[in-house]
Amino acid sequence: MSARDLISGEAELDSQEEDEPFDEETGEVKQKNRGANGTNGHFDDSSEEEDDDDDEEAAAAIRKDFIVEDDEEPEERERRRRERKKRRREEREEEEAGLDEEDLDLIGEANPDFERRVPSEPKLKRLKRGHKEDRDVQRRRGVDDIFDSDEEGEDDVRNQRPSHRADARNLQDEFADFIEEDYDEDGVVDDDDADVARPVGRTYNEIREAAGLDEAALEDMREAFGDGNDYDWALDLQDREEDGEQRLMDSEDPEALAKQLELKDVFEPSQLAERLLTDADNDIRAADVPERFQLARKPFKDLVLTAEQFKEESVWISIRIWDQKKKKLDPDLKDHFRKAVAKVLEFMVVDEYEVPFIFQHRKDYIIHSERVARTPDSTNPGAPTEEMVAVKLLEQSELWKIFDLDLKFRALIEKRNALSDTYQKLQDAAEFRDEIFEEMLPAADTIEELQDVQDYFHFQHASRLADLAALNASSATNGTQRRPGSSRALFERIRSSSVYGLVRAFGITADAFAQNALKEGRRQYTEDPLDRPDDLADKDHIMDPPDYSSGAQCLKAAKAMLAEEIFLSPKMRKVMRREYYMDGVIDCFRTDKGLRRIDENHPYYDFKYLRNQPIKEFGARPDLFLKMIRAEEEGLVEIKIRLENAESFKKKLYSEIESDNFSEIADAWNRERREVLDMALLKLNKTMARLVKENLKTVCEDEVAMRCREEFSRRIDQAPYKPKGLQLGTTPKVLAMSNGANAFMREAICWVYVDEDGRVLENGKFTDLFIGDPDRGQSDGADVARLVEIVQLRQPDVIGLSGWSADTRKLFKMLEEIVERKDLRAQMNDPDDPGRTDRLEIVIVNDEVARLYQTSPRAIMEHPGFAPLTNYCVALARYLQSPLKEYAALSKDVISINMDPAQSYVPQEKIFKQLETAMVDMINIVGVSINDAVVDSYTANFLPYVCGLGPRKAQQLLKVINVNGGAITTRAELVGDPDQQRLGAVGPRVWSNCSSFLYIEFDPVEQDSDYLDNTRVHPEDYDLGRKMAADALELDEEDIEAETSENGSGAIVRKLVRDDQQDKVNDLILEEYAEQLEKNFNQKKRATLENIRAELQTPYEELRSHFALLSSEEIFTMFTGETRDSLHEGMVVPISIKKVGEDYIEARMDCGIEGTVAAIEISSRPEVSPRQLFQQFQTVQAKITYLNRKTLAAGFSLREEELRIPERKDYDRLPGEWDDNQERTDKESMKEKNDVSGRTQRVVKHPLFRPFNHAQAQEFLGSQARGDVVIRPSSKGEDHLAVTWKVSDNIYQHIDVLELGKSGQFSSGGAYKVGGKYTYTDLDEMIVNHVKAMAKKVDEMMMFEKYQSGSKADTERWLSTYTEANPKRSVYAFCIDPKHPGYFFLCFKAGQHAQLQSWPVK
């Protein structure tokens, strides 16, 4: 057995697929006979005693007929298979020809004188093997059982009971497969035994004689019961099935092996891919290459770099990284930097080491150290005159960049090789040389430049490529070929005609002109012909009838040809690309749709009138450009890229293509050359604008993804929360609670207690938690005493708190007061003072992981009886215990967490790739206890991120460890030990990558336990660690030999630890030791030695930063959902009035922040009482005059003059970057339209009213729950309202509501009519009885089992898949219609081959 055997690649036939016996009278399924006295097919029978009497010759005879020898011919095997099939068919025919018991009973009823033959008792031979079904249970595990444990299978066998039947014939059938036939010395079956082994079938004459019936009676019997041939088709089918089963049992039959049932024959490809069980996944598991390397290099797995290409790659990568590093590093370190990049590349490509391994164990190669003279110290004459100065050349994130650049270079080389091969084939077919191609191909160092060379090559040699393709197609497809494009064919005709002589007459080639523009090499001068352009075009040797029968046609074709050559010149494109990146600018123009949609509060307004924005500045503002791209995709703006000084640049190019002669002929030719250049520039500008836009988008996406990585790295770089007195890295006990989105002191507060092992030991709810006021005679809430009891009983180290409402801040203040008044304390765990305590801390926890966890399938599986808010508290507690574990448990859902405001503009795959690298870095710094990962699923979530591993290899690792016994004692066991029959979990190369990051707790009692296996020291450096331990203990060679021979290789380090002498390693001078290693073994180990010294003292020391407490700004955003940009002073927002006093108003914003309106800010008419102007629950517009982000308090103004003053944003723009004239014109145009329409902003006194248009309503409801409603003004007039409600994600229905009985323009209606037939007395009734009723029906539909959450195409695809699996069944399903909110598609398919049908249903 090997590790490969553990890979799930095949599915065996399951015994459950076989028919079970049943009672014909009751219809109940009977248990299959498992034997008389035992299980697993073993029977206690006296015939077993005969086994001892069998001689070897009989056994040999049996083997002769039952064992297929290796040298058996396929023809012989096929002959025996046919004989077995024929024998089974004959036996079945004989058996079917006989009358069964029921037939004989019927005959006996009709003929009383008929006597039935009493069957003789069968004389059973010794049992050879267990029943077929029994063996299936023991030996076969079907595809349905691949995830079942072995214990479950064993229990199933144990729970089955034998069934007994008195029918002798059935008994014989039941044991037919168990009877072993006796053979004579020649291997022939003994006839007597054969008669006993099987029931003897009766012939037709024997049946007639036994029944005593005449021909007439037999004819009646045949009419009643048939002649036995009616079901021959079923017997033939059964023969084929048995033949297939027999072949599957014959493991040496090639046809049987080809027909083995595999997982892909049973599961859908998507299911296999989801479970990582495809053939490709199994290949990744089996290959001894880091999994991430295999996945990333899969497109280039057949590419092998030459030594010259490898050298080129190191230079190519170092140039690209140095451009960003040169600001941080001394220019003198450039050569050292290039050497470091080359070495890292060698580690990745040749040694196949992943980034964490290189950063941890090859750190000396990315650090430059040198001795420098020290300033003399007069006070210390004996001080060293030199000191060692080290500079880190590469950061860990830059190592990942090298890895990405290696992939890009491989793509470059692959494309270059393909072009080179094609060029070589053309040369082999026809001898020619293209010096331009040979010059530009090796010089192209980007995919863009290589694409330019390819475009040039396909244009210049289109006819040769067509001939080559035709030749290949003729041999491959019988001469069929594709016709070339019409434009390409046009230029080929020009090139092959005499008109091309007029192209040469322009006096300069496209390549020579591009070389002049590029300023490379010697200048190429333009020569003028002796004739004018039009005169030369009229010459007979130029014209080529019938296509070019006039001079004008010839001149036009020649100019188009030269313009196309300039357009496709690689050098000219290089000139244009360089010019665009240096002097290109971007203009943003709003569309007609954008004019209406993008107002001053819209996020796209920042670039609505943006002009003259330099391209090179977008590198620092990637989010701005990505927003512009998104707005362009939505049809709101149009992005145009142009050269800032296009005219001056064109004049420079004119000078490079014109001749220097002064004559009428020269002037005429120069005019034609300028026209040609204008034609080429028109196409070049269009192409360059497109290419630059695509490239700039990629660069901006990469920059935002890197920002997300940096932010994510900061979030996961947190050790567990450290209460006072605990050591950094210790897991605390946590009491977590939350009110979620509930109002404080109105609804329940959920809480959980989680111990240091992450187990939820207790949970509950507080419904009466508030602190009383003794001065007013108010007692504490009943749950205060309960909270005190929990704290005193469980003794948590910290209280974690969070929520997603502003009321959570009130809960936090309440808990602080309870802790202070009740003097709740936590143990300090001070070894010097065990009884020392301190005030229990309350921490507001980041809840971004908890929000995802609370309703996730993982939470439901782990805590099936918990409410979502309780699961939310569980996640809060675990976040305090280990933020890294919580983020790792999210897997790919981590991209749902917002790391950067522009994250939504970047493809999720690119974001996840960067987040994954950050997780890999941090987990390999922390390390993974491999034995803990085997038993703890939360710890096992770390394994896919371990260096060298991945999801597939992590599964394989755990599987092999469980097979080997469930635990390992040394790192060496991971590669297996054939002597101890231990399978290898990983290969040697993967083991080199991952071994130091998987640690094993040191057990002083266990003899095989090695202290270094519990450290970050790599096994390749164990000898260095043992040498350092011996030097620290001052042991000589004899002492070392005696200690190791008695206690093993790890005895020296064990002695160092046992004697508590680890501090002595600080006395070692590692400089000299490192110099000796480099001199004698050419190994740089200075940083490695320092790492060993640290690990010998504190193995796997906590290197993460302290737990990061949230800032006031972060808490504000978490509780309210608002940011500094979305909510700030000076904004006009809707507020809901809670209370109206004599000289104040209390109000609340939608985000939950409460505030007051002072008397002076209520109205400009102080003589009017606030109660005359406003009432409770009224929604009004107010301006924020004060906002405290820490206490979540605000002040508002309702004064009309304040509301009229618009909010002004301060923009830092340079002159010329904003089109003020266009902005002013658009505002005046929109104002005129509003004046013409006469519309005035309307306010309705209802808590659901919002002054939104339809787009704003949809944006507002986007984050709300299904069924939520917004009432808003209608565009149909003052007597209409619009109601927008959320049907589902990204699906909204807009309902027109007609107001009836309005007393005034701004008053509310007395009744509300919907759809012309439903009338409601007020808005609340309409919301409940109309909108909520529809929402309830939608919920019922979407909760029904036949509902499909995907699109109509997905639903139809599901129906097709279902009917393929169940060909004879009809099935229906329904899905939502996104284009018509409130409608569903009812889809139906009446069988596998029936057409799909669908109907819209309201």
Short mmCIF file of C-alpha atoms in Angstrom, two decimals, residues 952-1206:
data_model
loop_
_atom_site.label_atom_id
_atom_site.label_comp_id
_atom_site.label_asym_id
_atom_site.label_seq_id
_atom_site.Cartn_x
_atom_site.Cartn_y
_atom_site.Cartn_z
CA ARG A 952 -5.41 18.83 -1.80
CA LYS A 953 -2.12 18.00 -0.15
CA ALA A 954 -3.52 19.05 3.23
CA GLN A 955 -6.35 16.52 2.80
CA GLN A 956 -3.83 13.88 1.83
CA LEU A 957 -1.62 14.72 4.80
CA LEU A 958 -4.41 14.29 7.33
CA LYS A 959 -5.64 11.13 5.66
CA VAL A 960 -2.23 9.45 5.75
CA ILE A 961 -1.57 10.47 9.36
CA ASN A 962 -4.88 8.92 10.38
CA VAL A 963 -4.00 5.73 8.52
CA ASN A 964 -0.61 5.65 10.23
CA GLY A 965 -2.17 5.84 13.68
CA GLY A 966 -3.57 9.35 14.10
CA ALA A 967 -0.44 11.06 15.43
CA ILE A 968 3.24 11.50 14.67
CA THR A 969 6.17 11.83 17.02
CA THR A 970 8.82 13.21 14.67
CA ARG A 971 8.85 15.32 11.54
CA ALA A 972 10.69 12.57 9.70
CA GLU A 973 7.58 10.37 9.90
CA LEU A 974 5.85 12.64 7.39
CA VAL A 975 7.88 11.12 4.53
CA GLY A 976 7.04 7.58 5.69
CA ASP A 977 9.02 4.64 7.03
CA PRO A 978 8.74 1.35 5.10
CA ASP A 979 10.43 -0.56 7.94
CA GLN A 980 7.66 0.45 10.32
CA GLN A 981 5.00 0.19 7.58
CA ARG A 982 4.25 3.92 7.72
CA LEU A 983 2.98 5.58 4.57
CA GLY A 984 4.50 8.78 3.37
CA ALA A 985 2.18 11.76 3.77
CA VAL A 986 4.30 13.99 1.53
CA GLY A 987 7.18 13.57 -0.86
CA PRO A 988 10.77 14.60 -0.05
CA ARG A 989 10.54 17.93 -1.87
CA VAL A 990 7.23 18.94 -0.31
CA TRP A 991 8.57 17.76 3.05
CA SER A 992 11.56 20.09 2.67
CA ASN A 993 9.12 22.95 2.15
CA CYS A 994 6.67 22.21 4.95
CA SER A 995 8.56 20.36 7.70
CA SER A 996 9.81 23.35 9.69
CA PHE A 997 6.34 24.93 9.73
CA LEU A 998 4.68 21.82 11.19
CA TYR A 999 5.79 21.45 14.78
CA ILE A 1000 5.34 18.63 17.30
CA GLU A 1001 5.07 19.29 21.01
CA PHE A 1002 8.18 18.16 22.84
CA ASP A 1003 7.55 15.36 25.33
CA PRO A 1004 10.49 14.83 27.72
CA VAL A 1005 9.16 11.38 28.62
CA GLU A 1006 8.97 10.15 25.03
CA GLN A 1007 12.35 8.81 23.94
CA ASP A 1008 11.78 9.54 20.23
CA SER A 1009 10.58 13.10 20.85
CA ASP A 1010 13.04 15.67 19.51
CA TYR A 1011 13.13 19.15 21.00
CA LEU A 1012 14.03 20.65 17.62
CA ASP A 1013 10.79 19.27 16.14
CA ASN A 1014 9.04 21.85 18.31
CA THR A 1015 10.99 24.77 16.83
CA ARG A 1016 11.23 26.77 13.61
CA VAL A 1017 14.58 25.10 12.91
CA HIS A 1018 14.53 23.17 9.64
CA PRO A 1019 15.61 19.51 9.83
CA GLU A 1020 18.47 20.31 7.44
CA ASP A 1021 19.89 22.53 10.20
CA TYR A 1022 19.39 20.13 13.11
CA ASP A 1023 23.10 19.35 13.14
CA LEU A 1024 23.87 23.05 13.52
CA GLY A 1025 21.44 23.29 16.43
CA ARG A 1026 22.97 20.25 18.14
CA LYS A 1027 26.46 21.63 17.56
CA MET A 1028 25.44 24.94 19.15
CA ALA A 1029 23.89 23.10 22.12
CA ALA A 1030 27.08 21.08 22.60
CA ASP A 1031 29.22 24.21 22.46
CA ALA A 1032 26.93 25.94 24.94
CA LEU A 1033 27.28 22.99 27.32
CA GLU A 1034 31.04 22.94 26.64
CA LEU A 1035 31.00 19.24 25.78
CA ASP A 1036 33.93 17.65 24.02
CA GLU A 1037 33.62 15.06 21.26
CA GLU A 1038 33.82 12.12 23.66
CA ASP A 1039 30.99 13.50 25.79
CA ILE A 1040 28.92 14.13 22.70
CA GLU A 1041 29.49 10.63 21.36
CA ALA A 1042 28.65 9.04 24.70
CA GLU A 1043 25.45 11.08 25.09
CA THR A 1044 24.19 10.48 21.55
CA SER A 1045 25.02 6.78 21.51
CA GLU A 1046 22.99 6.30 24.68
CA ASN A 1047 20.05 8.65 24.07
CA GLY A 1048 19.96 9.25 20.33
CA SER A 1049 20.85 12.15 18.05
CA GLY A 1050 18.65 14.64 19.93
CA ALA A 1051 20.25 13.86 23.29
CA ILE A 1052 22.46 16.99 23.39
CA VAL A 1053 19.58 19.41 22.91
CA ARG A 1054 17.48 17.35 25.32
CA LYS A 1055 20.23 17.69 27.93
CA LEU A 1056 20.42 21.44 27.34
CA VAL A 1057 16.71 21.74 28.02
CA ARG A 1058 16.67 19.29 30.89
CA ASP A 1059 19.47 21.18 32.65
CA ASP A 1060 17.72 24.51 31.91
CA GLN A 1061 20.86 25.86 30.28
CA GLN A 1062 19.30 27.44 27.17
CA ASP A 1063 20.56 30.90 28.10
CA LYS A 1064 24.13 29.73 27.55
CA VAL A 1065 23.65 29.87 23.78
CA ASN A 1066 23.75 33.65 24.10
CA ASP A 1067 27.45 33.35 24.95
CA LEU A 1068 28.26 31.79 21.60
CA ILE A 1069 30.01 33.92 18.99
CA LEU A 1070 28.11 33.14 15.80
CA GLU A 1071 30.05 35.45 13.46
CA GLU A 1072 33.06 33.18 13.28
CA TYR A 1073 30.94 30.07 12.98
CA ALA A 1074 29.02 31.60 10.04
CA GLU A 1075 32.26 32.57 8.31
CA GLN A 1076 33.57 29.02 8.63
CA LEU A 1077 30.39 27.57 7.14
CA GLU A 1078 30.55 29.92 4.18
CA LYS A 1079 34.26 29.30 3.63
CA ASN A 1080 34.22 25.51 4.00
CA PHE A 1081 30.77 24.58 2.70
CA ASN A 1082 29.77 27.66 0.67
CA GLN A 1083 26.65 28.05 2.81
CA LYS A 1084 25.38 31.38 4.09
CA LYS A 1085 23.96 30.65 7.53
CA ARG A 1086 24.43 33.82 9.60
CA ALA A 1087 20.70 34.60 9.94
CA THR A 1088 19.94 30.89 10.29
CA LEU A 1089 22.27 30.61 13.28
CA GLU A 1090 20.54 33.53 14.95
CA ASN A 1091 17.21 31.85 14.36
CA ILE A 1092 18.49 28.61 15.92
CA ARG A 1093 19.74 30.47 18.96
CA ALA A 1094 16.35 32.11 19.46
CA GLU A 1095 14.45 28.84 18.98
CA LEU A 1096 16.63 26.93 21.44
CA GLN A 1097 15.59 29.42 24.11
CA THR A 1098 11.93 29.95 23.17
CA PRO A 1099 10.54 27.47 20.65
CA TYR A 1100 7.99 28.98 18.28
CA GLU A 1101 7.93 32.26 20.12
CA GLU A 1102 4.90 34.42 19.42
CA LEU A 1103 6.04 36.85 16.71
CA ARG A 1104 2.71 38.43 15.90
CA SER A 1105 1.79 41.89 17.03
CA HIS A 1106 -0.42 42.46 20.04
CA PHE A 1107 -4.18 42.25 19.60
CA ALA A 1108 -5.26 45.48 17.88
CA LEU A 1109 -8.05 47.37 19.61
CA LEU A 1110 -10.45 49.18 17.32
CA SER A 1111 -10.09 52.92 16.88
CA SER A 1112 -13.00 55.30 17.40
CA GLU A 1113 -13.35 55.69 13.64
CA GLU A 1114 -13.51 51.93 13.12
CA ILE A 1115 -16.07 51.50 15.92
CA PHE A 1116 -18.14 54.30 14.40
CA THR A 1117 -18.18 52.56 11.03
CA MET A 1118 -18.93 49.16 12.54
CA PHE A 1119 -21.89 50.38 14.62
CA THR A 1120 -23.40 52.75 12.06
CA GLY A 1121 -22.23 51.55 8.66
CA GLU A 1122 -21.14 55.08 7.85
CA THR A 1123 -17.71 56.51 7.03
CA ARG A 1124 -16.22 59.95 7.26
CA ASP A 1125 -17.11 60.55 3.63
CA SER A 1126 -20.67 59.26 3.84
CA LEU A 1127 -21.63 61.09 7.05
CA HIS A 1128 -20.13 64.33 8.27
CA GLU A 1129 -21.03 67.76 9.53
CA GLY A 1130 -22.78 70.00 7.02
CA MET A 1131 -24.72 67.19 5.36
CA VAL A 1132 -28.49 67.33 4.97
CA VAL A 1133 -30.00 63.99 6.01
CA PRO A 1134 -33.47 62.66 6.87
CA ILE A 1135 -34.14 62.29 10.60
CA SER A 1136 -37.00 60.70 12.50
CA ILE A 1137 -38.36 62.75 15.39
CA LYS A 1138 -38.56 60.77 18.63
CA LYS A 1139 -39.75 63.44 21.02
CA VAL A 1140 -40.87 67.06 20.76
CA GLY A 1141 -40.32 69.24 23.82
CA GLU A 1142 -41.01 72.86 24.58
CA ASP A 1143 -37.55 74.02 23.55
CA TYR A 1144 -35.89 70.98 22.01
CA ILE A 1145 -36.42 68.02 19.71
CA GLU A 1146 -34.90 64.56 20.03
CA ALA A 1147 -34.31 62.79 16.73
CA ARG A 1148 -32.61 59.77 15.28
CA MET A 1149 -30.86 59.19 11.96
CA ASP A 1150 -31.28 56.07 9.86
CA CYS A 1151 -27.85 54.84 10.95
CA GLY A 1152 -29.01 54.83 14.58
CA ILE A 1153 -27.18 57.93 15.83
CA GLU A 1154 -29.37 60.00 18.09
CA GLY A 1155 -29.17 63.73 18.58
CA THR A 1156 -31.03 66.85 19.56
CA VAL A 1157 -32.22 70.01 17.90
CA ALA A 1158 -31.66 73.00 20.12
CA ALA A 1159 -34.36 75.64 20.37
CA ILE A 1160 -32.41 78.10 18.26
CA GLU A 1161 -32.04 75.53 15.48
CA ILE A 1162 -35.72 74.53 15.29
CA SER A 1163 -37.10 77.52 13.44
CA SER A 1164 -36.30 81.10 12.57
CA ARG A 1165 -39.61 82.04 14.24
CA PRO A 1166 -38.99 81.74 17.97
CA GLU A 1167 -42.56 82.70 18.80
CA VAL A 1168 -43.86 79.44 17.29
CA SER A 1169 -43.80 76.39 19.52
CA PRO A 1170 -41.93 73.32 18.19
CA ARG A 1171 -45.06 71.24 18.79
CA GLN A 1172 -46.93 73.40 16.30
CA LEU A 1173 -44.37 72.68 13.60
CA PHE A 1174 -43.34 69.07 14.23
CA GLN A 1175 -44.75 65.92 15.73
CA GLN A 1176 -43.48 62.58 16.97
CA PHE A 1177 -42.46 59.96 14.35
CA GLN A 1178 -42.32 62.61 11.64
CA THR A 1179 -39.48 62.31 9.11
CA VAL A 1180 -37.90 65.63 8.12
CA GLN A 1181 -34.75 66.89 6.47
CA ALA A 1182 -32.11 68.29 8.83
CA LYS A 1183 -28.55 69.54 8.59
CA ILE A 1184 -25.89 67.99 10.82
CA THR A 1185 -24.30 70.73 12.86
CA TYR A 1186 -22.33 68.55 15.27
CA LEU A 1187 -21.16 64.92 15.15
CA ASN A 1188 -19.24 63.09 17.88
CA ARG A 1189 -17.90 59.87 16.37
CA LYS A 1190 -16.79 58.45 19.71
CA THR A 1191 -20.01 58.87 21.69
CA LEU A 1192 -22.25 58.55 18.60
CA ALA A 1193 -24.10 61.77 19.34
CA ALA A 1194 -25.15 64.50 16.93
CA GLY A 1195 -26.75 67.93 16.73
CA PHE A 1196 -29.18 69.01 14.01
CA SER A 1197 -30.67 72.15 12.54
CA LEU A 1198 -34.14 72.42 11.05
CA ARG A 1199 -33.91 76.08 10.09
CA GLU A 1200 -35.00 76.62 6.49
CA GLU A 1201 -32.19 79.04 5.70
CA GLU A 1202 -29.66 76.43 6.82
CA LEU A 1203 -31.23 73.72 4.69
CA ARG A 1204 -31.08 75.96 1.61
CA ILE A 1205 -27.32 76.30 1.87
CA PRO A 1206 -25.96 73.37 -0.15
#
